[in-house]
């Protein structure tokens, strides 16, 4: 599935705009993310921290869970925006893998730079839903 230049721009804009709503009083590291669902709709997410630390959730997972909650069964692309252009954490990579074998991941920073990578590059030789199919039969 090809993501158009317009979709990429809209996705990155949603990630960078939503970053302003990040709730990160403990780390101070604000993250915004956005997911392009199979329907073409865009779902934003931010990191939401917690005084007990453990319940903190990353921006990427909030965006993905929001897309799934809205009824999307496919995620086509993810954008993430941080101050320094950081890439998604391992847990978020694995959650992406649940809903796509591979997808484009657009990494943005607050200076307006962006580059494209992919889930397959970020999570090589991955484990996914297909690996459990035989055991369920
Ligand atoms: N964080 C994300 O939102 N996404 C990532 O992929 C990496 C980390 C958040 C979690 C925490 O609120 C803060 O960044 C510092 O780890």
Coordinates of N, CA and C and ligand atoms in Angstrom, one line a residue:
X1 N 0.9 -1.2 0.0 CA 0.0 0.0 0.0 C 0.9 1.2 0.0
X2 N 0.7 2.1 -1.0 CA 1.5 3.3 -1.1 C 0.9 4.4 -0.3
X3 N 1.7 5.1 0.5 CA 1.2 6.3 1.2 C 1.6 7.5 0.4
X4 N 0.6 8.3 0.0 CA 0.9 9.4 -0.9 C 1.7 10.5 -0.1
X5 N 2.3 11.4 -0.8 CA 3.0 12.5 -0.2 C 2.1 13.4 0.6
X6 N 0.8 13.5 0.2 CA -0.2 14.3 0.9 C -0.5 13.6 2.3
X7 N -0.7 12.3 2.2 CA -1.0 11.5 3.4 C 0.2 11.6 4.4
X8 N 1.4 11.5 3.9 CA 2.6 11.6 4.7 C 2.6 13.0 5.4
X9 N 2.3 14.0 4.7 CA 2.4 15.4 5.2 C 1.3 15.5 6.3
X10 N 0.1 15.0 6.0 CA -1.0 15.2 7.0 C -0.7 14.4 8.3
X11 N -0.1 13.2 8.1 CA 0.2 12.3 9.2 C 1.3 13.0 10.1
X12 N 2.3 13.5 9.5 CA 3.4 14.2 10.2 C 2.9 15.4 10.9
X13 N 2.0 16.1 10.3 CA 1.5 17.3 10.9 C 0.6 17.0 12.1
X14 N -0.1 15.9 12.0 CA -1.0 15.4 13.1 C -0.1 15.0 14.3
X15 N 1.0 14.3 14.0 CA 1.9 13.9 15.1 C 2.6 15.1 15.8
X16 N 3.0 16.0 15.0 CA 3.7 17.2 15.6 C 2.7 18.1 16.3
X17 N 1.5 18.2 15.8 CA 0.5 19.1 16.5 C 0.1 18.4 17.8
X18 N -0.2 17.1 17.7 CA -0.7 16.4 18.9 C 0.4 16.4 20.0
X19 N 1.6 16.5 19.6 CA 2.7 16.5 20.6 C 2.5 17.6 21.7
X20 N 1.9 18.7 21.2 CA 1.7 19.8 22.2 C 0.8 19.4 23.3
X21 N 0.0 18.3 23.2 CA -0.9 17.8 24.2 C -0.3 16.7 25.1
X22 N 1.0 16.4 24.8 CA 1.6 15.3 25.6 C 1.6 15.6 27.1
X23 N 1.4 14.6 27.9 CA 1.3 14.7 29.3 C 2.6 14.0 29.8
X24 N 3.7 14.8 30.0 CA 5.0 14.2 30.4 C 5.6 15.0 31.5
X25 N 4.9 15.2 32.6 CA 5.5 16.0 33.7 C 6.7 15.4 34.4
X26 N 6.9 14.1 34.2 CA 8.0 13.4 34.9 C 9.3 13.4 34.1
X27 N 9.2 13.0 32.9 CA 10.4 12.9 32.0 C 10.6 14.3 31.3
X28 N 9.5 15.0 31.0 CA 9.7 16.2 30.2 C 9.9 15.9 28.8
X29 N 9.8 14.6 28.4 CA 10.0 14.2 27.0 C 8.7 14.0 26.3
X30 N 8.3 15.0 25.5 CA 7.0 15.1 24.9 C 7.0 14.3 23.6
X31 N 6.1 13.5 23.4 CA 6.0 12.7 22.1 C 4.6 12.8 21.5
X32 N 4.5 13.0 20.2 CA 3.3 13.0 19.5 C 3.4 11.9 18.4
X33 N 2.3 11.2 18.1 CA 2.3 10.2 17.1 C 1.0 10.3 16.3
X34 N 1.0 9.7 15.2 CA -0.3 9.6 14.4 C -0.2 8.4 13.5
X35 N -1.4 7.8 13.4 CA -1.6 6.5 12.6 C -2.5 6.8 11.5
X36 N -2.1 6.3 10.3 CA -3.0 6.3 9.2 C -3.7 5.0 9.1
X37 N -5.1 5.0 9.3 CA -5.8 3.8 9.3 C -6.2 3.4 7.9
X38 N -6.6 2.1 7.7 CA -7.0 1.6 6.4 C -8.1 2.4 5.7
X39 N -8.9 3.0 6.5 CA -10.0 3.8 5.9 C -9.5 5.2 5.4
X40 N -8.3 5.5 5.7 CA -7.8 6.8 5.3 C -7.8 7.9 6.4
X41 N -8.5 7.5 7.5 CA -8.5 8.4 8.7 C -7.2 8.4 9.4
X42 N -7.0 9.6 10.1 CA -5.7 9.7 10.9 C -6.1 9.8 12.4
X43 N -5.3 9.1 13.2 CA -5.6 9.0 14.6 C -4.3 9.5 15.4
X44 N -4.5 10.6 16.1 CA -3.3 11.1 16.9 C -3.2 10.4 18.3
X45 N -2.0 10.5 18.8 CA -1.8 10.0 20.2 C -0.6 10.8 20.8
X46 N -0.6 10.8 22.1 CA 0.5 11.5 22.9 C 0.9 10.5 24.0
X47 N 2.1 10.7 24.5 CA 2.5 10.0 25.7 C 1.8 10.5 26.9
X48 N 1.4 9.6 27.7 CA 0.6 10.0 29.0 C 1.3 9.3 30.1
X49 N 2.0 10.1 30.9 CA 2.8 9.6 32.1 C 1.9 9.5 33.3
X50 N 2.5 8.9 34.3 CA 1.7 8.6 35.5 C 2.7 8.7 36.7
X51 N 2.2 9.2 37.8 CA 3.0 9.4 39.0 C 3.6 8.0 39.5
X52 N 2.9 7.0 39.2 CA 3.4 5.6 39.6 C 4.3 5.1 38.5
X53 N 4.6 5.9 37.5 CA 5.6 5.5 36.4 C 5.1 4.4 35.5
X54 N 4.9 3.2 36.1 CA 4.6 2.0 35.4 C 3.4 2.2 34.4
X55 N 2.3 2.8 34.8 CA 1.2 3.0 33.9 C 1.4 3.9 32.7
X56 N 2.5 4.6 32.6 CA 2.8 5.5 31.5 C 2.6 4.7 30.2
X57 N 2.1 5.4 29.2 CA 1.9 4.8 27.9 C 2.5 5.8 26.8
X58 N 3.1 5.1 25.8 CA 3.7 5.9 24.7 C 2.7 6.4 23.8
X59 N 3.1 7.5 23.1 CA 2.2 8.2 22.1 C 1.8 7.2 21.0
X60 N 2.8 6.4 20.5 CA 2.5 5.5 19.4 C 1.4 4.5 19.7
X61 N 1.4 4.0 21.0 CA 0.4 3.0 21.4 C -0.9 3.6 21.5
X62 N -0.9 4.9 22.1 CA -2.2 5.6 22.2 C -2.8 5.8 20.8
X63 N -2.0 6.1 19.9 CA -2.6 6.4 18.5 C -3.1 5.1 17.9
X64 N -2.3 4.0 18.0 CA -2.7 2.7 17.5 C -4.0 2.2 18.1
X65 N -4.0 2.3 19.4 CA -5.2 1.8 20.2 C -6.5 2.6 19.8
X66 N -6.2 3.9 19.6 CA -7.4 4.7 19.2 C -7.9 4.3 17.8
X67 N -7.0 4.0 16.9 CA -7.4 3.6 15.5 C -8.2 2.2 15.6
X68 N -7.7 1.3 16.4 CA -8.4 0.0 16.6 C -9.7 0.2 17.2
X69 N -9.8 1.1 18.2 CA -11.0 1.4 18.9 C -12.1 2.0 18.0
X70 N -11.6 2.7 17.0 CA -12.5 3.4 16.0 C -13.0 2.4 15.0
X71 N -12.4 1.2 15.0 CA -12.9 0.1 14.1 C -11.9 -0.2 12.9
X72 N -10.8 0.5 12.9 CA -9.8 0.2 11.9 C -9.2 -1.3 12.1
X73 N -9.1 -2.0 11.0 CA -8.5 -3.3 11.2 C -7.0 -3.3 10.6
X74 N -6.7 -2.2 9.9 CA -5.4 -2.2 9.3 C -4.8 -0.8 9.6
X75 N -3.5 -0.8 9.9 CA -2.8 0.5 10.0 C -1.8 0.5 8.9
X76 N -1.8 1.7 8.2 CA -1.0 1.8 6.9 C 0.3 2.5 7.1
X77 N 0.4 3.4 8.1 CA 1.6 4.1 8.4 C 1.5 4.8 9.7
X78 N 2.7 5.1 10.3 CA 2.8 5.7 11.6 C 3.8 6.9 11.5
X79 N 3.5 8.0 12.1 CA 4.4 9.1 12.2 C 4.6 9.4 13.7
X80 N 5.9 9.8 14.1 CA 6.2 10.1 15.5 C 7.0 11.4 15.5
X81 N 6.7 12.2 16.4 CA 7.4 13.5 16.5 C 7.9 13.7 17.9
X82 N 9.2 13.9 18.0 CA 9.9 14.2 19.3 C 10.8 15.4 19.0
X83 N 11.4 15.9 20.1 CA 12.3 17.1 20.0 C 13.5 16.7 19.2
X84 N 14.0 15.4 19.4 CA 15.3 15.0 18.8 C 15.2 14.0 17.7
X85 N 14.0 13.7 17.2 CA 13.8 12.7 16.2 C 14.1 11.3 16.6
X86 N 13.7 11.0 17.8 CA 13.9 9.6 18.4 C 12.9 8.6 17.7
X87 N 13.4 7.4 17.7 CA 12.6 6.3 17.0 C 11.7 5.6 18.1
X88 N 10.7 4.9 17.7 CA 9.7 4.3 18.6 C 10.4 3.2 19.5
X89 N 10.0 3.0 20.7 CA 10.5 2.0 21.6 C 10.2 0.6 21.2
X90 N 10.8 -0.3 21.8 CA 10.6 -1.7 21.4 C 9.1 -2.2 21.6
X91 N 8.5 -1.8 22.6 CA 7.1 -2.2 22.9 C 6.2 -1.7 21.8
X92 N 6.4 -0.4 21.4 CA 5.6 0.2 20.4 C 5.8 -0.5 19.0
X93 N 7.0 -0.9 18.7 CA 7.3 -1.6 17.5 C 6.6 -2.9 17.5
X94 N 6.5 -3.6 18.6 CA 5.8 -4.9 18.7 C 4.3 -4.7 18.5
X95 N 3.8 -3.6 19.1 CA 2.3 -3.3 18.9 C 2.0 -3.0 17.5
X96 N 2.9 -2.3 16.8 CA 2.7 -2.0 15.4 C 2.6 -3.4 14.6
X97 N 3.5 -4.3 15.0 CA 3.6 -5.6 14.3 C 2.4 -6.4 14.4
X98 N 1.6 -6.2 15.5 CA 0.4 -6.9 15.6 C -0.6 -6.6 14.5
X99 N -0.5 -5.4 14.0 CA -1.5 -4.9 13.0 C -1.0 -4.7 11.6
X100 N 0.3 -5.0 11.4 CA 1.0 -4.8 10.1 C 2.3 -5.6 10.1
X101 N 2.5 -6.3 9.0 CA 3.8 -7.0 8.9 C 4.9 -6.0 8.7
X102 N 4.6 -5.0 7.9 CA 5.5 -3.9 7.6 C 4.7 -2.6 7.3
X103 N 5.3 -1.5 7.6 CA 4.6 -0.2 7.2 C 5.6 0.9 7.3
X104 N 5.4 2.0 6.6 CA 6.3 3.1 6.7 C 6.2 3.8 8.1
X105 N 7.3 4.2 8.6 CA 7.3 4.9 9.9 C 8.1 6.2 9.6
X106 N 7.4 7.3 9.8 CA 8.0 8.7 9.5 C 8.4 9.3 10.8
X107 N 9.7 9.5 10.9 CA 10.4 10.0 12.1 C 10.5 11.5 11.9
X108 N 10.0 12.3 12.9 CA 10.0 13.8 12.7 C 10.6 14.4 14.0
X109 N 11.2 15.6 13.8 CA 11.6 16.4 15.0 C 10.9 17.7 15.0
X110 N 11.1 18.5 16.1 CA 10.4 19.7 16.2 C 11.0 20.8 15.3
X111 N 12.2 20.6 14.7 CA 12.8 21.5 13.8 C 12.2 21.4 12.4
X112 N 11.4 20.4 12.2 CA 10.7 20.2 10.9 C 11.4 19.2 10.0
X113 N 12.4 18.5 10.6 CA 13.1 17.5 9.8 C 12.3 16.2 9.9
X114 N 12.3 15.4 8.8 CA 11.7 14.1 8.9 C 12.4 13.1 8.0
X115 N 12.4 11.8 8.3 CA 12.9 10.8 7.4 C 12.0 9.6 7.5
X116 N 12.0 8.7 6.5 CA 11.2 7.5 6.5 C 12.0 6.3 6.8
X117 N 11.5 5.5 7.7 CA 12.0 4.2 7.9 C 10.9 3.2 7.8
X118 N 11.1 2.0 8.2 CA 10.0 1.0 8.1 C 9.9 0.1 9.4
X119 N 8.8 -0.5 9.6 CA 8.7 -1.4 10.7 C 9.6 -2.6 10.6
X120 N 9.8 -3.1 9.3 CA 10.7 -4.2 9.1 C 12.1 -3.8 9.4
X121 N 12.5 -2.6 9.2 CA 13.8 -2.2 9.5 C 14.0 -2.0 11.0
X122 N 12.9 -1.5 11.6 CA 13.0 -1.2 13.1 C 12.9 -2.5 13.9
X123 N 12.2 -3.5 13.3 CA 11.9 -4.8 14.1 C 12.1 -6.0 13.1
X124 N 13.4 -6.3 12.8 CA 13.7 -7.4 11.9 C 13.4 -8.7 12.5
X125 N 13.1 -9.7 11.7 CA 12.9 -11.1 12.1 C 11.8 -11.1 13.2
X126 N 10.7 -10.4 13.0 CA 9.8 -10.2 14.1 C 8.9 -11.4 14.3
X127 N 8.3 -11.4 15.5 CA 7.3 -12.4 15.9 C 5.9 -11.7 15.8
X128 N 5.0 -12.4 15.2 CA 3.7 -11.8 15.0 C 2.5 -12.8 15.1
X129 N 1.3 -12.3 14.8 CA 0.1 -13.2 15.0 C 0.2 -14.5 14.2
X130 N 0.8 -14.5 13.0 CA 0.9 -15.7 12.2 C 1.6 -16.8 12.9
X131 N 2.6 -16.4 13.8 CA 3.3 -17.4 14.5 C 2.5 -18.3 15.4
X132 N 1.4 -17.8 15.8 CA 0.5 -18.5 16.8 C -0.6 -19.3 16.1
X133 N -0.7 -19.1 14.8 CA -1.8 -19.8 14.1 C -1.9 -21.3 14.2
X134 N -0.7 -21.9 14.0 CA -0.7 -23.4 14.1 C -1.1 -23.9 15.4
X135 N -0.6 -23.2 16.5 CA -0.9 -23.7 17.8 C -2.4 -23.6 18.1
X136 N -3.1 -22.7 17.5 CA -4.5 -22.5 17.8 C -5.4 -23.5 17.0
X137 N -4.8 -24.3 16.1 CA -5.7 -25.2 15.3 C -6.0 -26.5 16.0
Ligands
LIG1 N1 7.9 7.5 24.8 C1 7.0 7.5 23.8 O1 5.9 8.1 23.9 N2 7.3 6.8 22.7 C2 8.4 6.1 22.5 O2 8.5 5.4 21.5 C3 9.5 6.2 23.4 C4 9.2 6.8 24.8 C5 7.6 8.3 26.0 C6 7.4 7.5 27.2 C7 7.7 8.5 28.3 O3 6.6 9.2 28.6 C8 8.7 9.4 27.7 O4 8.7 9.2 26.3 C9 10.2 9.1 28.2 O5 10.5 7.7 28.0

